[in-house]
One Martini backbone bead per residue (centre of mass of N, CA, C, O) as a GRO file, in nm:
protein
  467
    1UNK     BB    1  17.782  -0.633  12.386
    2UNK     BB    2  17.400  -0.778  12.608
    3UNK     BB    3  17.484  -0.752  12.930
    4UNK     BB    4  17.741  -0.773  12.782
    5UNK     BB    5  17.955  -0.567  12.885
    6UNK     BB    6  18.170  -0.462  13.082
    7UNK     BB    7  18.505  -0.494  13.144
    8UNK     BB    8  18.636  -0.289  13.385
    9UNK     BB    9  18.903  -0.101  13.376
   10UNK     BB   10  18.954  -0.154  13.709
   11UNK     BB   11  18.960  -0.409  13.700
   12UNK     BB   12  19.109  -0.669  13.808
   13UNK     BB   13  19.351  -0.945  13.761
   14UNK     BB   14  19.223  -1.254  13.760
   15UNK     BB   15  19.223  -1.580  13.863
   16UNK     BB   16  19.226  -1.869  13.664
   17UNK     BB   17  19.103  -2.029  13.825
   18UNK     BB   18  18.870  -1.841  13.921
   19UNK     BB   19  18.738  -1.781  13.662
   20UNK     BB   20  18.659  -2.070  13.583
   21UNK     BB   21  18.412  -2.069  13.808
   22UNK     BB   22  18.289  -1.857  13.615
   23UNK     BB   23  18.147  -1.573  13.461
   24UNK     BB   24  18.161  -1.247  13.306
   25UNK     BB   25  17.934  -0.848  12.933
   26UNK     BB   26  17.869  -0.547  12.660
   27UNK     BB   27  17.734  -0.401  12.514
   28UNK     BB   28  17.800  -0.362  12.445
   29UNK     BB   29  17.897  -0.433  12.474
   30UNK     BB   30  18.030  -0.491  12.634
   31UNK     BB   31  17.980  -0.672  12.707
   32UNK     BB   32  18.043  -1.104  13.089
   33UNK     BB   33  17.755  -1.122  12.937
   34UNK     BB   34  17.589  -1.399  12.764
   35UNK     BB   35  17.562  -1.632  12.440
   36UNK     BB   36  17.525  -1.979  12.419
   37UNK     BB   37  17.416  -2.025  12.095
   38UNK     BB   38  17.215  -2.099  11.853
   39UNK     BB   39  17.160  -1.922  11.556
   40UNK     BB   40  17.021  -1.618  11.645
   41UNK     BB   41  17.182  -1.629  11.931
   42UNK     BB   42  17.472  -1.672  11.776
   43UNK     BB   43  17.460  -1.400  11.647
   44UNK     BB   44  17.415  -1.211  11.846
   45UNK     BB   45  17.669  -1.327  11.991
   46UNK     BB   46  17.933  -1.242  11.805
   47UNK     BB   47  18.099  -1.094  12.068
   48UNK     BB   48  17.964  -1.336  12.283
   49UNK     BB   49  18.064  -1.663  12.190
   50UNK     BB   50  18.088  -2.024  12.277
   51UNK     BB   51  18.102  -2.174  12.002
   52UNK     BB   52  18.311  -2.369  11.866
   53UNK     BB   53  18.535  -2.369  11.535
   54UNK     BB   54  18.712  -2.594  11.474
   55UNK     BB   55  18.631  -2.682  11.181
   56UNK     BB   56  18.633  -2.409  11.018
   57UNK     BB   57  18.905  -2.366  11.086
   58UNK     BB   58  19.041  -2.600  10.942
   59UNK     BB   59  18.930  -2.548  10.669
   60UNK     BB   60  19.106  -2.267  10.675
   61UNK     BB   61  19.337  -2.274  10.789
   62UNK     BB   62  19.303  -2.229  11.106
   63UNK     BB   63  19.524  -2.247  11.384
   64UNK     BB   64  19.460  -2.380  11.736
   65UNK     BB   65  19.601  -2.243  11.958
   66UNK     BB   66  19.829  -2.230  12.214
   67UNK     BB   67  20.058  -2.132  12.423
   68UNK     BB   68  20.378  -2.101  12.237
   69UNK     BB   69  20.565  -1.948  12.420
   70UNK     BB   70  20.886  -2.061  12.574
   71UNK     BB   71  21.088  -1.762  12.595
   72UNK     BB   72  20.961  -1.515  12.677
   73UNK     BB   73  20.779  -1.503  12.417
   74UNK     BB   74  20.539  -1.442  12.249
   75UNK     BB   75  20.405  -1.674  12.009
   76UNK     BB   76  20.555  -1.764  11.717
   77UNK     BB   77  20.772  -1.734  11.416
   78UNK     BB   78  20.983  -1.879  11.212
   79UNK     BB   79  20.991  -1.998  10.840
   80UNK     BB   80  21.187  -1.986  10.579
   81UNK     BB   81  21.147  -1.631  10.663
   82UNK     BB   82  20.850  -1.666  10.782
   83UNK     BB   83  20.633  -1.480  10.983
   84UNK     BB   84  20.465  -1.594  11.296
   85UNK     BB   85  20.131  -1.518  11.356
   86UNK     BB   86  19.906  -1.525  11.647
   87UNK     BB   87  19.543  -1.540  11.707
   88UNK     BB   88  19.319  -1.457  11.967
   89UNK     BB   89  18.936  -1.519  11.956
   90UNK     BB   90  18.562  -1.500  12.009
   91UNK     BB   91  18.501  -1.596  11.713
   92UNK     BB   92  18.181  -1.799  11.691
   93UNK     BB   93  17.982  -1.689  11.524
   94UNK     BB   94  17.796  -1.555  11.200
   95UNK     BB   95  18.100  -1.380  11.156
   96UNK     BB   96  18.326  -1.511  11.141
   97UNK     BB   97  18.421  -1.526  10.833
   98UNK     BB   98  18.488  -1.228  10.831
   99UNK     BB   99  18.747  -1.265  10.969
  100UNK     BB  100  18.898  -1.483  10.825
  101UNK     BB  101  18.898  -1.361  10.570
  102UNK     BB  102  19.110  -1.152  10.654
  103UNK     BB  103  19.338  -1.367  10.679
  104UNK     BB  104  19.353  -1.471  10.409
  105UNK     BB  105  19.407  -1.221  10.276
  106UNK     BB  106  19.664  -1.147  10.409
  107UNK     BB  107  19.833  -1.437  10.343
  108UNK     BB  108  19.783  -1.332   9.995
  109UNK     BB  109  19.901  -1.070  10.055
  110UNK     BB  110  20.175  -1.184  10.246
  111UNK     BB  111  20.500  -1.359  10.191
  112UNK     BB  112  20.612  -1.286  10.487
  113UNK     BB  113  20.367  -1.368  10.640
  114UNK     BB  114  20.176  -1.568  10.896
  115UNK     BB  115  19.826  -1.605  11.000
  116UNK     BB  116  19.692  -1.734  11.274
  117UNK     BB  117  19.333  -1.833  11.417
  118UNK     BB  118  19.136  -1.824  11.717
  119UNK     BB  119  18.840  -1.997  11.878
  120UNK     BB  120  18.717  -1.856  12.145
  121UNK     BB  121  18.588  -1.833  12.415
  122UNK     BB  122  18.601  -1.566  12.606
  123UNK     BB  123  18.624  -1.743  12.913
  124UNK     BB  124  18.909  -1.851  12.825
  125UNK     BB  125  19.044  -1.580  12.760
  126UNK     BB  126  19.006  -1.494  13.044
  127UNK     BB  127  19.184  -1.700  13.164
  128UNK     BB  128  19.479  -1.699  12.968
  129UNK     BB  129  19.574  -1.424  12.914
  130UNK     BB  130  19.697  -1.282  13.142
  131UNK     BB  131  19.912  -1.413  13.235
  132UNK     BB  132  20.060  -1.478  12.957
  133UNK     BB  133  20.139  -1.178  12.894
  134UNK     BB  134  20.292  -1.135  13.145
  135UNK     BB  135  20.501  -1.409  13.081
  136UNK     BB  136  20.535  -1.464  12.753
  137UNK     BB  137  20.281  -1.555  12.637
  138UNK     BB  138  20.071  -1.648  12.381
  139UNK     BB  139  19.998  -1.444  12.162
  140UNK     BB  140  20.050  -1.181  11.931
  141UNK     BB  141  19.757  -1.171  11.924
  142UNK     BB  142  19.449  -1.019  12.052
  143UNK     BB  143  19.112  -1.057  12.185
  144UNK     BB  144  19.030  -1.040  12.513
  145UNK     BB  145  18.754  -0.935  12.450
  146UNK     BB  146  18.379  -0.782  12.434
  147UNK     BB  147  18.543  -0.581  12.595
  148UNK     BB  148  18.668  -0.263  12.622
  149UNK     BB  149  18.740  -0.220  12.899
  150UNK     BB  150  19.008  -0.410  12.929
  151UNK     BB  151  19.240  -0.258  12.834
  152UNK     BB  152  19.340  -0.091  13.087
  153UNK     BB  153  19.473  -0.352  13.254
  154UNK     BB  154  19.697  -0.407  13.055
  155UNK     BB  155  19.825  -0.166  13.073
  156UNK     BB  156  19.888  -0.155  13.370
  157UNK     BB  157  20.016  -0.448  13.283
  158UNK     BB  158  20.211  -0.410  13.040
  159UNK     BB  159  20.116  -0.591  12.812
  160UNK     BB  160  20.070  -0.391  12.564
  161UNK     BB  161  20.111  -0.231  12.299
  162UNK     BB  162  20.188   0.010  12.103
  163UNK     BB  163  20.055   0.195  11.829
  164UNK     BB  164  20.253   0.338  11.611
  165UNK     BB  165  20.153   0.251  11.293
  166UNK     BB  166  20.057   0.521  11.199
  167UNK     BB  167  19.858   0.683  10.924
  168UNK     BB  168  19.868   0.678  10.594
  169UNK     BB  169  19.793   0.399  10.426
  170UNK     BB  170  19.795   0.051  10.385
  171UNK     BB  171  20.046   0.021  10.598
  172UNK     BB  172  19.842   0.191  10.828
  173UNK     BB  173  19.696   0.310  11.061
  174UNK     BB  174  19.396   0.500  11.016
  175UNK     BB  175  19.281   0.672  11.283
  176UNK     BB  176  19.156   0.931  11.117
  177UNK     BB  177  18.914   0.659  11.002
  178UNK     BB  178  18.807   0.626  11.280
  179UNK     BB  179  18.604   0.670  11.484
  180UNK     BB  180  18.655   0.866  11.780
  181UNK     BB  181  18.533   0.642  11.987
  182UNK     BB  182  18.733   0.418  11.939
  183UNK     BB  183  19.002   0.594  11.994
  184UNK     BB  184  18.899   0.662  12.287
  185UNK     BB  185  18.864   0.373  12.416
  186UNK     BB  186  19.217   0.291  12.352
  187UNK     BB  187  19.317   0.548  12.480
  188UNK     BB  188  19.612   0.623  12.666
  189UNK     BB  189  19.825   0.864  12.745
  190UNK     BB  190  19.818   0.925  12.408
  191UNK     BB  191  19.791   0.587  12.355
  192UNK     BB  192  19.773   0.307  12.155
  193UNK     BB  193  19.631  -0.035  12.214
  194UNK     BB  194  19.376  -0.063  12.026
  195UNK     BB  195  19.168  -0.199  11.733
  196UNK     BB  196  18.932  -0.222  11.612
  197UNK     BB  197  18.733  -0.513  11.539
  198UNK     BB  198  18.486  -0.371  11.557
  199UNK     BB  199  18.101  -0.190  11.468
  200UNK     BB  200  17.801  -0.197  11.647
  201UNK     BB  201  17.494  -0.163  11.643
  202UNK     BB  202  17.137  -0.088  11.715
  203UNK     BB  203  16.830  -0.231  11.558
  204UNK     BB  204  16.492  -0.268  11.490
  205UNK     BB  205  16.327  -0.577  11.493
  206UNK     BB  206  16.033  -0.691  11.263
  207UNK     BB  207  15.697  -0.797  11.202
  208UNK     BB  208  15.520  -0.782  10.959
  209UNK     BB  209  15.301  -0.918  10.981
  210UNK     BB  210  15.201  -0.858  11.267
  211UNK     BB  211  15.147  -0.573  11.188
  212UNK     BB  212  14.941  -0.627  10.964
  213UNK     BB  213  14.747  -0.772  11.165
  214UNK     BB  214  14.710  -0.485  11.347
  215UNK     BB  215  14.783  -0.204  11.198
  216UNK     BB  216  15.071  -0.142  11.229
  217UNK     BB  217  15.313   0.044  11.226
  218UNK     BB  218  15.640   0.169  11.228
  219UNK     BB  219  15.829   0.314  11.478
  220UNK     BB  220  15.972   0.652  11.503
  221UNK     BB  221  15.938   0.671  11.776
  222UNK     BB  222  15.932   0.621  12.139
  223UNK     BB  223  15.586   0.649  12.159
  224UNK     BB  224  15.518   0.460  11.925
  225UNK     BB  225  15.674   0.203  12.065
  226UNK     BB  226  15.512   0.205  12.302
  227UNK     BB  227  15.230   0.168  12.160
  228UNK     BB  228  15.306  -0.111  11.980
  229UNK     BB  229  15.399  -0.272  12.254
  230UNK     BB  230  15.085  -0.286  12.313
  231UNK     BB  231  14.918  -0.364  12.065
  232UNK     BB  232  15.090  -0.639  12.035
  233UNK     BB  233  14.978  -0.758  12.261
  234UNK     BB  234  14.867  -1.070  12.229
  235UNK     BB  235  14.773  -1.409  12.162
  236UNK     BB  236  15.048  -1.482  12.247
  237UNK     BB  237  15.228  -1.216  12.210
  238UNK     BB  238  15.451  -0.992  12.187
  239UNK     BB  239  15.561  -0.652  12.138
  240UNK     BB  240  15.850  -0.626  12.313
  241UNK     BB  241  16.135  -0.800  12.345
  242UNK     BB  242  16.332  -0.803  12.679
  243UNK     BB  243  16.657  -0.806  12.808
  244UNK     BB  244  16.819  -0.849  13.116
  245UNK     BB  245  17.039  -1.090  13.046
  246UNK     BB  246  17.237  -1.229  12.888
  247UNK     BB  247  17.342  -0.941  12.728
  248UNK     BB  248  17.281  -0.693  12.565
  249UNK     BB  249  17.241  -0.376  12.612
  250UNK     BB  250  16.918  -0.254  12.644
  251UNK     BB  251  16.799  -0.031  12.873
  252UNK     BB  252  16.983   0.212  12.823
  253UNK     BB  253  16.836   0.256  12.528
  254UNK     BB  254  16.567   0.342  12.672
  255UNK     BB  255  16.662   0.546  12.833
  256UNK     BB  256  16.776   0.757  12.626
  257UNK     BB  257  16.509   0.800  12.502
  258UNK     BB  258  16.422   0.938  12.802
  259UNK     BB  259  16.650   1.116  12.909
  260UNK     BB  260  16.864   0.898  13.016
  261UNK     BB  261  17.115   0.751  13.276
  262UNK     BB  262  17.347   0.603  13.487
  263UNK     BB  263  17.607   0.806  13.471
  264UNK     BB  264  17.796   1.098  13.526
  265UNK     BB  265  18.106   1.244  13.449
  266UNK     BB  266  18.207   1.125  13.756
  267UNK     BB  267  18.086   0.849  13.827
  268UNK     BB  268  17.783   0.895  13.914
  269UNK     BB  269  17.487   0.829  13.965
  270UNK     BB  270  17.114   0.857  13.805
  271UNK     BB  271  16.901   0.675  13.877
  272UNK     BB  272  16.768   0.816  14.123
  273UNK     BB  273  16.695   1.083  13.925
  274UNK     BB  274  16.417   1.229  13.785
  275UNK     BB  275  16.520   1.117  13.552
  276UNK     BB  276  16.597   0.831  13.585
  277UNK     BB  277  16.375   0.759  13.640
  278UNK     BB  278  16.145   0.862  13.423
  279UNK     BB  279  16.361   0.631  13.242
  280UNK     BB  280  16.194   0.347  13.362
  281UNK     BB  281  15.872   0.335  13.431
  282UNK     BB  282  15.756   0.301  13.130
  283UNK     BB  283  15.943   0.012  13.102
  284UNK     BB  284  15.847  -0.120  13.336
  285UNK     BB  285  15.564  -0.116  13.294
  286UNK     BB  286  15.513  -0.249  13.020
  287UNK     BB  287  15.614  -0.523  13.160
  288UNK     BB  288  15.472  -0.528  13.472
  289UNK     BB  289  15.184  -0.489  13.330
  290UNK     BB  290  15.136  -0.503  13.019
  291UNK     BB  291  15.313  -0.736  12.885
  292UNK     BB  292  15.549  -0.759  12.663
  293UNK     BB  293  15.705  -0.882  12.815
  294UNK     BB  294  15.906  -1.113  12.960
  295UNK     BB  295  16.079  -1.184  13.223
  296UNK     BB  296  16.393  -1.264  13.259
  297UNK     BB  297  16.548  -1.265  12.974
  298UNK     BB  298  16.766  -1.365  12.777
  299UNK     BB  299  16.905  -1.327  12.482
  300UNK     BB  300  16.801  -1.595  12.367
  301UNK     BB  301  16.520  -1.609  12.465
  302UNK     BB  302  16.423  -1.341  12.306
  303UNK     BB  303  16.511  -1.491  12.033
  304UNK     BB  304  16.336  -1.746  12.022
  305UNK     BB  305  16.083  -1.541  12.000
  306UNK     BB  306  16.130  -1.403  11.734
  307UNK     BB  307  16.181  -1.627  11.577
  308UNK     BB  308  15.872  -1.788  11.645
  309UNK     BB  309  15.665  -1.580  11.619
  310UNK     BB  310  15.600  -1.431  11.915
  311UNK     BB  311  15.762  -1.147  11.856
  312UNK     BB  312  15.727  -0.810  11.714
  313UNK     BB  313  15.976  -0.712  11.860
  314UNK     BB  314  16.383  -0.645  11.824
  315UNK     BB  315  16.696  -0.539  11.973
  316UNK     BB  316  16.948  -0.568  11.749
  317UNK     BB  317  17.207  -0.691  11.559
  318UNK     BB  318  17.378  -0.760  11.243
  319UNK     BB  319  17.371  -1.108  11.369
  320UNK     BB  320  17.036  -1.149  11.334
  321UNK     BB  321  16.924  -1.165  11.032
  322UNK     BB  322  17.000  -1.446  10.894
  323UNK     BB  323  16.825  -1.604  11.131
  324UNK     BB  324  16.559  -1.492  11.078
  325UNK     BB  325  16.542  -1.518  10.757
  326UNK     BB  326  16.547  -1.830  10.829
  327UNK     BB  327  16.293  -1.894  11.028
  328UNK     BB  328  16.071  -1.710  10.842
  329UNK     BB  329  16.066  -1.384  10.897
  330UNK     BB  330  15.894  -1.100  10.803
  331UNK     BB  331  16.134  -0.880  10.776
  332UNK     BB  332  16.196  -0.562  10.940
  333UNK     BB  333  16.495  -0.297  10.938
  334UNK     BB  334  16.513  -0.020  11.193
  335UNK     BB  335  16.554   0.258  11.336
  336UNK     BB  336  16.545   0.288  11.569
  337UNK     BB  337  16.383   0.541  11.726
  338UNK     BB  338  16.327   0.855  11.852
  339UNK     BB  339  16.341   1.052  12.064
  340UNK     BB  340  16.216   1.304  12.314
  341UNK     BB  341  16.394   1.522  12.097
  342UNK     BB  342  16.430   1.383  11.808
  343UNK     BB  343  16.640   1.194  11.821
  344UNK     BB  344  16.919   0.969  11.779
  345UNK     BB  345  16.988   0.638  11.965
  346UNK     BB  346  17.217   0.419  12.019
  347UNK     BB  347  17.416   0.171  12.016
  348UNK     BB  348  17.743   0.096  12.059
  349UNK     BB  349  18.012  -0.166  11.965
  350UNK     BB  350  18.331  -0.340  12.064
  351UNK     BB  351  18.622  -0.489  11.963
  352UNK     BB  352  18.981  -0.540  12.073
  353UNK     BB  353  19.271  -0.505  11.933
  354UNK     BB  354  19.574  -0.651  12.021
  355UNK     BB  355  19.886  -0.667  12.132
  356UNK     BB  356  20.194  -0.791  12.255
  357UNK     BB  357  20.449  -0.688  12.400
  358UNK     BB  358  20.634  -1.007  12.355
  359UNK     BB  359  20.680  -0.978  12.077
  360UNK     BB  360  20.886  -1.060  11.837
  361UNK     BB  361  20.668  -0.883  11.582
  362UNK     BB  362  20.564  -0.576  11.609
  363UNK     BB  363  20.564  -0.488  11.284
  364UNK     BB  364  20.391  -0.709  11.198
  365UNK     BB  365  20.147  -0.712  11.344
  366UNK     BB  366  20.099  -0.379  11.268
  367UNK     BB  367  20.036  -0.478  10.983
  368UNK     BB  368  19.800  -0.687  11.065
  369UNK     BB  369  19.616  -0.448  11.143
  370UNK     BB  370  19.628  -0.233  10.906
  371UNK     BB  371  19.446  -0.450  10.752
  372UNK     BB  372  19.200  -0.504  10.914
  373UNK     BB  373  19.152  -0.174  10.887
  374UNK     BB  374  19.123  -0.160  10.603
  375UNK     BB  375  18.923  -0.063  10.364
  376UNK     BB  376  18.897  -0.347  10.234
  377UNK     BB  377  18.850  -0.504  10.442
  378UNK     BB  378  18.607  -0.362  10.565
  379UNK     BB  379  18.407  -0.381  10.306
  380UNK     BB  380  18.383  -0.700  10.292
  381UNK     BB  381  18.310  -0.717  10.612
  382UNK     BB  382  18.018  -0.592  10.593
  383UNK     BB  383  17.922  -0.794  10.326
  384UNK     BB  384  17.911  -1.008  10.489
  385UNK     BB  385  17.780  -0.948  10.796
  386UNK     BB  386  17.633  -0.603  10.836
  387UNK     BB  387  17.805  -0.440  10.932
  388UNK     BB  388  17.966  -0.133  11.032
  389UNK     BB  389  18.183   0.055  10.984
  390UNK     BB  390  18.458   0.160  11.165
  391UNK     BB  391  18.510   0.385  10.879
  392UNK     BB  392  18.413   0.700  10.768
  393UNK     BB  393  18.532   0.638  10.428
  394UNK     BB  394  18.264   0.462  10.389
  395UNK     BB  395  17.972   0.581  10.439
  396UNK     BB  396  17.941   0.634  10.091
  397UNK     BB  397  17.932   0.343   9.972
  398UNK     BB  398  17.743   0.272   9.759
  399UNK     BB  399  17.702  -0.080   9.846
  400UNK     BB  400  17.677  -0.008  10.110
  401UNK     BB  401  17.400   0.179  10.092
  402UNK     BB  402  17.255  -0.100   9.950
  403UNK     BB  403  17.238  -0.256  10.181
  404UNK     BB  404  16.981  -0.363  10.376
  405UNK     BB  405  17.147  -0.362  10.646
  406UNK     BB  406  17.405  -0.205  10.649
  407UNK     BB  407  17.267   0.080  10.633
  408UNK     BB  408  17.083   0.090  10.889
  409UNK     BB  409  17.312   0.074  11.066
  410UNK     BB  410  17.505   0.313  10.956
  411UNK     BB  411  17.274   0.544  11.019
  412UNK     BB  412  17.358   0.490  11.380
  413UNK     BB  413  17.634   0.611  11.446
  414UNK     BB  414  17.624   0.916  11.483
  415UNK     BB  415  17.380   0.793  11.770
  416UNK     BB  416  17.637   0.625  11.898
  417UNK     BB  417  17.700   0.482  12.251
  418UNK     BB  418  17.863   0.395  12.460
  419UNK     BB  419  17.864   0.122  12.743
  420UNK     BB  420  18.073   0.275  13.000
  421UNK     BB  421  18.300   0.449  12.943
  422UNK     BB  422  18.564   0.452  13.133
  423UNK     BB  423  18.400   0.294  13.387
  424UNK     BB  424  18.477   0.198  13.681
  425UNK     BB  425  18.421  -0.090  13.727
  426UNK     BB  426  18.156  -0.206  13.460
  427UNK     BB  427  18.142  -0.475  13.523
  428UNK     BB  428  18.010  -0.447  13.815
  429UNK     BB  429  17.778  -0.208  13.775
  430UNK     BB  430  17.613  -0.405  13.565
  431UNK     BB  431  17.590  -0.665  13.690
  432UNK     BB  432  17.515  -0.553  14.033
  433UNK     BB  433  17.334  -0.321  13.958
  434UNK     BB  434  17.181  -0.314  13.694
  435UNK     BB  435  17.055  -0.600  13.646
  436UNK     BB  436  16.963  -0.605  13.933
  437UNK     BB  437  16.765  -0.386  13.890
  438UNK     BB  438  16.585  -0.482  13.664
  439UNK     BB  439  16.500  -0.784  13.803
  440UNK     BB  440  16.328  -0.588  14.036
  441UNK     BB  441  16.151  -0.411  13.880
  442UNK     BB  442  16.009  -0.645  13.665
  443UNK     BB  443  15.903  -0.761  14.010
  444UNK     BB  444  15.794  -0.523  14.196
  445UNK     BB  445  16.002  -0.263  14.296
  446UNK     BB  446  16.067   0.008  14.385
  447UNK     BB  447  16.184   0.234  14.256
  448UNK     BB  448  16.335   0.369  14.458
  449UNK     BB  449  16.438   0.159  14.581
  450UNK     BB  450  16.609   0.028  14.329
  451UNK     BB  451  16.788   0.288  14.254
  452UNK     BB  452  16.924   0.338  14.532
  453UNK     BB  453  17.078   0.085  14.553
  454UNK     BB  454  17.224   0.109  14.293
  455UNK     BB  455  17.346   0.378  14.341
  456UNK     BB  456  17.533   0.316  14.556
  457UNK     BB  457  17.681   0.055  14.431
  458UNK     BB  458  17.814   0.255  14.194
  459UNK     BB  459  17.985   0.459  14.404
  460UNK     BB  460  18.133   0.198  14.522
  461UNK     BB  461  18.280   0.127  14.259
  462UNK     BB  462  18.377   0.400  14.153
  463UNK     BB  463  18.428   0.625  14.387
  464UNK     BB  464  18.246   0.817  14.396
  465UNK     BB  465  18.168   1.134  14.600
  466UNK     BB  466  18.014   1.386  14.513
  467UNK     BB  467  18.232   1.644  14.402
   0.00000   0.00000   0.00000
């Protein structure tokens, strides 16, 4: 979901050789860009994480296959009567339980149906899944990315099954209880073909010690947050700690609060524009003037640096709670600041889950979606993780508005909004445009000067046209 949003809807589907010699963005975001570590860091990239869990999985009988069909149809098969099922997902961080979770509450109360899920790195299924699922081999079900821009590919390439079993009840998904964007991410020509597996917002996180040893608030505009990471920068503490690499989208949060954005209705950039401008230069100041952050910091170091009671804020996802927590900073979480027009604006992010065209057990597969996006599932792994529901109908859930994680998070949906969808080529956007825009400015490129290359290079991505 930091940098590490999203691969773009109209990516080429790589050689899984030439792939593995590189790494892929995230959120939403993502994006990808990625975190590859362990605690804070290991949580914080819930949707965007590479280290295997192959114990744990083991602990819980979820059984991590490799490619299974072997007669051109996808998956697994049938054991005395009971339909198997394989998933493969990259959910190997501090939500991992949740989702496992899922899995097993789904094979005890299915008595004909079993699925086992695999857990593994985002970069090893971007290696195996396409070419898999083109020829008829890989799993029955799987996440294919951390991104959902990526669903656009699958369908290009037939790889994706449309999701059919839509309606009201337990045993259907149930479409029009789902965020509007999550369905309008997933759905081409009118089809669906992948249902949110997760729905994660961003809110800031703060060192209650550290405000009250300076005296300051917590800020609830964006004026008042530029100027706590201004007082709280000092003695060796940083103010506001950001990421600008292998992380979730951190500056377009920033850029929206001050009334920018990235691309218009069109995918033309607007970052070269007056508007566009004026939303990077107070970000840019506060880092490369005021110093409230280090420069060029992976998402994993700016977690490292607020879990070590290093930085006053950081913004960042509901699976970063648990591990501040445990590292014993005097933790308080709060909604975003409001833009410079008054309103919530934070990011959303989601990570797509999708079946392969060429399963054996379509109707089977899209029964254990319909479980996984169910309300009592989706109750149940809220309250494990932290994350916001994904479905519309539990918003006013007591016991979710009790959760003093979920609550935060599950706040700022309304004013939550996806980075980059469905713009063509978003994953090279981000990478090659956007984030590279950032480690020249906040290292002392003109803004004109970094803006414009950045929109050209965007609007040759996209196609833009100016028309």
């Amino acid at each position: 979901m930091r940098g590490a949003m999203p691969l773009g809807r109209e990516t080429p589907l790589v050689d899984p050789i030439a792939l593995a010699c590189r790494r892929p963005l995230a959120s939403a975001l993502t994006m990808k860009h990625r975190r590859c570590t362990t605690s804070v860091a290991q949580g914080r990239a819930a949707m965007l994480r590479s280290k295997p869990l192959a114990a744990v999985a083991a602990g819980l009988g979820l059984i991590v296959t490799g490619c299974s069909g072997g007669d051109g149809s996808a998956g697994g098969g049938t054991t005395a009567g009971v339909v198997e099922l394989s998933v493969s997902t990259g959910f190997t961080g501090g939500d991992a339980p949740g989702y496992e979770q899922i899995v097993k509450d789904f094979n005890a109360s299915h008595q004909n149906i079993k699925v086992t899920m695999s857990a593994e790195p985002w970069d090893t299924i971007a290696q195996k899944l396409p070419s898999a699922w083109m020829t008829g081999q890989g799993p029955d079900i799987a996440a294919p990315s951390s991104d959902p821009n990526v669903i656009a590919q699958y369908v290009k390439t037939q790889s994706v099954l449309p999701i059919t079993l839509t309606g009201d009840g337990d045993s259907k998904v149930n479409v029009d209880k789902f965020a509007s964007n999550l369905v309008d991410e997933f759905t081409y020509d009118g089809k669906l073909y992948a249902v949110p597996a997760n729905y994660a917002t961003l809110s800031l996180y703060y060192n209650k010690a550290l405000f009250a040893a300076a005296g300051v608030k917590p800020p609830t505009t964006v004026a008042e947050l530029k100027s706590a990471a201004k007082a709280l920068t000092k003695d060796g503490t940083y103010g506001l700690v950001l990421a600008d690499n292998n992380t979730i989208p951190m500056w377009p949060v920033l850029q929206w609060l001050e009334g920018g954005d990235i691309v218009d209705g069109k995918n033309c950039s607007v970052l070269n524009t007056a508007a566009g401008r004026s939303s990077l230069q107070p970000w840019v100041g506060l880092v490369a003037d005021d110093k409230v952050s280090p420069v060029g910091l992976t998402g994993a170091e700016a977690d490292a640096l607020f879990s070590a009671g290093k930085a006053a804020m950081e913004i960042n996802g509901p699976w970063a709670a648990a591990g501040y927590k445990k590292a014993g900073i005097d933790l308080g979480i709060i909604k975003v600041p409001l833009d410079t027009n008054g309103k919530s604006v934070t990011l959303g992010s989601t990570v797509p889950l999708a079946i392969s065209a060429k399963t054996k057990y379509p109707e089977q597969a899209q029964e254990f979606l319909a479980y996984w996006t169910s309300k009592t599932a989706q109750k149940k792994f809220s309250l494990t993780t932290g994350f916001p529901s994904l479905r519309t109908d539990l918003a006013d859930d007591p016991e979710l508005r009790a959760d003093p994680v979920v609550s935060v998070f599950s706040a700022q949906v309304p004013g939550a909004r996806l980075y980059l969808p469905k713009v063509p080529n978003a994953t090279q956007v981000d990478s090659e445009a956007y984030v590279t825009m950032i480690g020249s400015l906040t290292r002392g490129t003109a803004l004109n000067d970094a803006t414009d290359s950045a929109s050209a290079k965007i609007d040759e991505l996209t196609g833009c046209s100016g028309t």
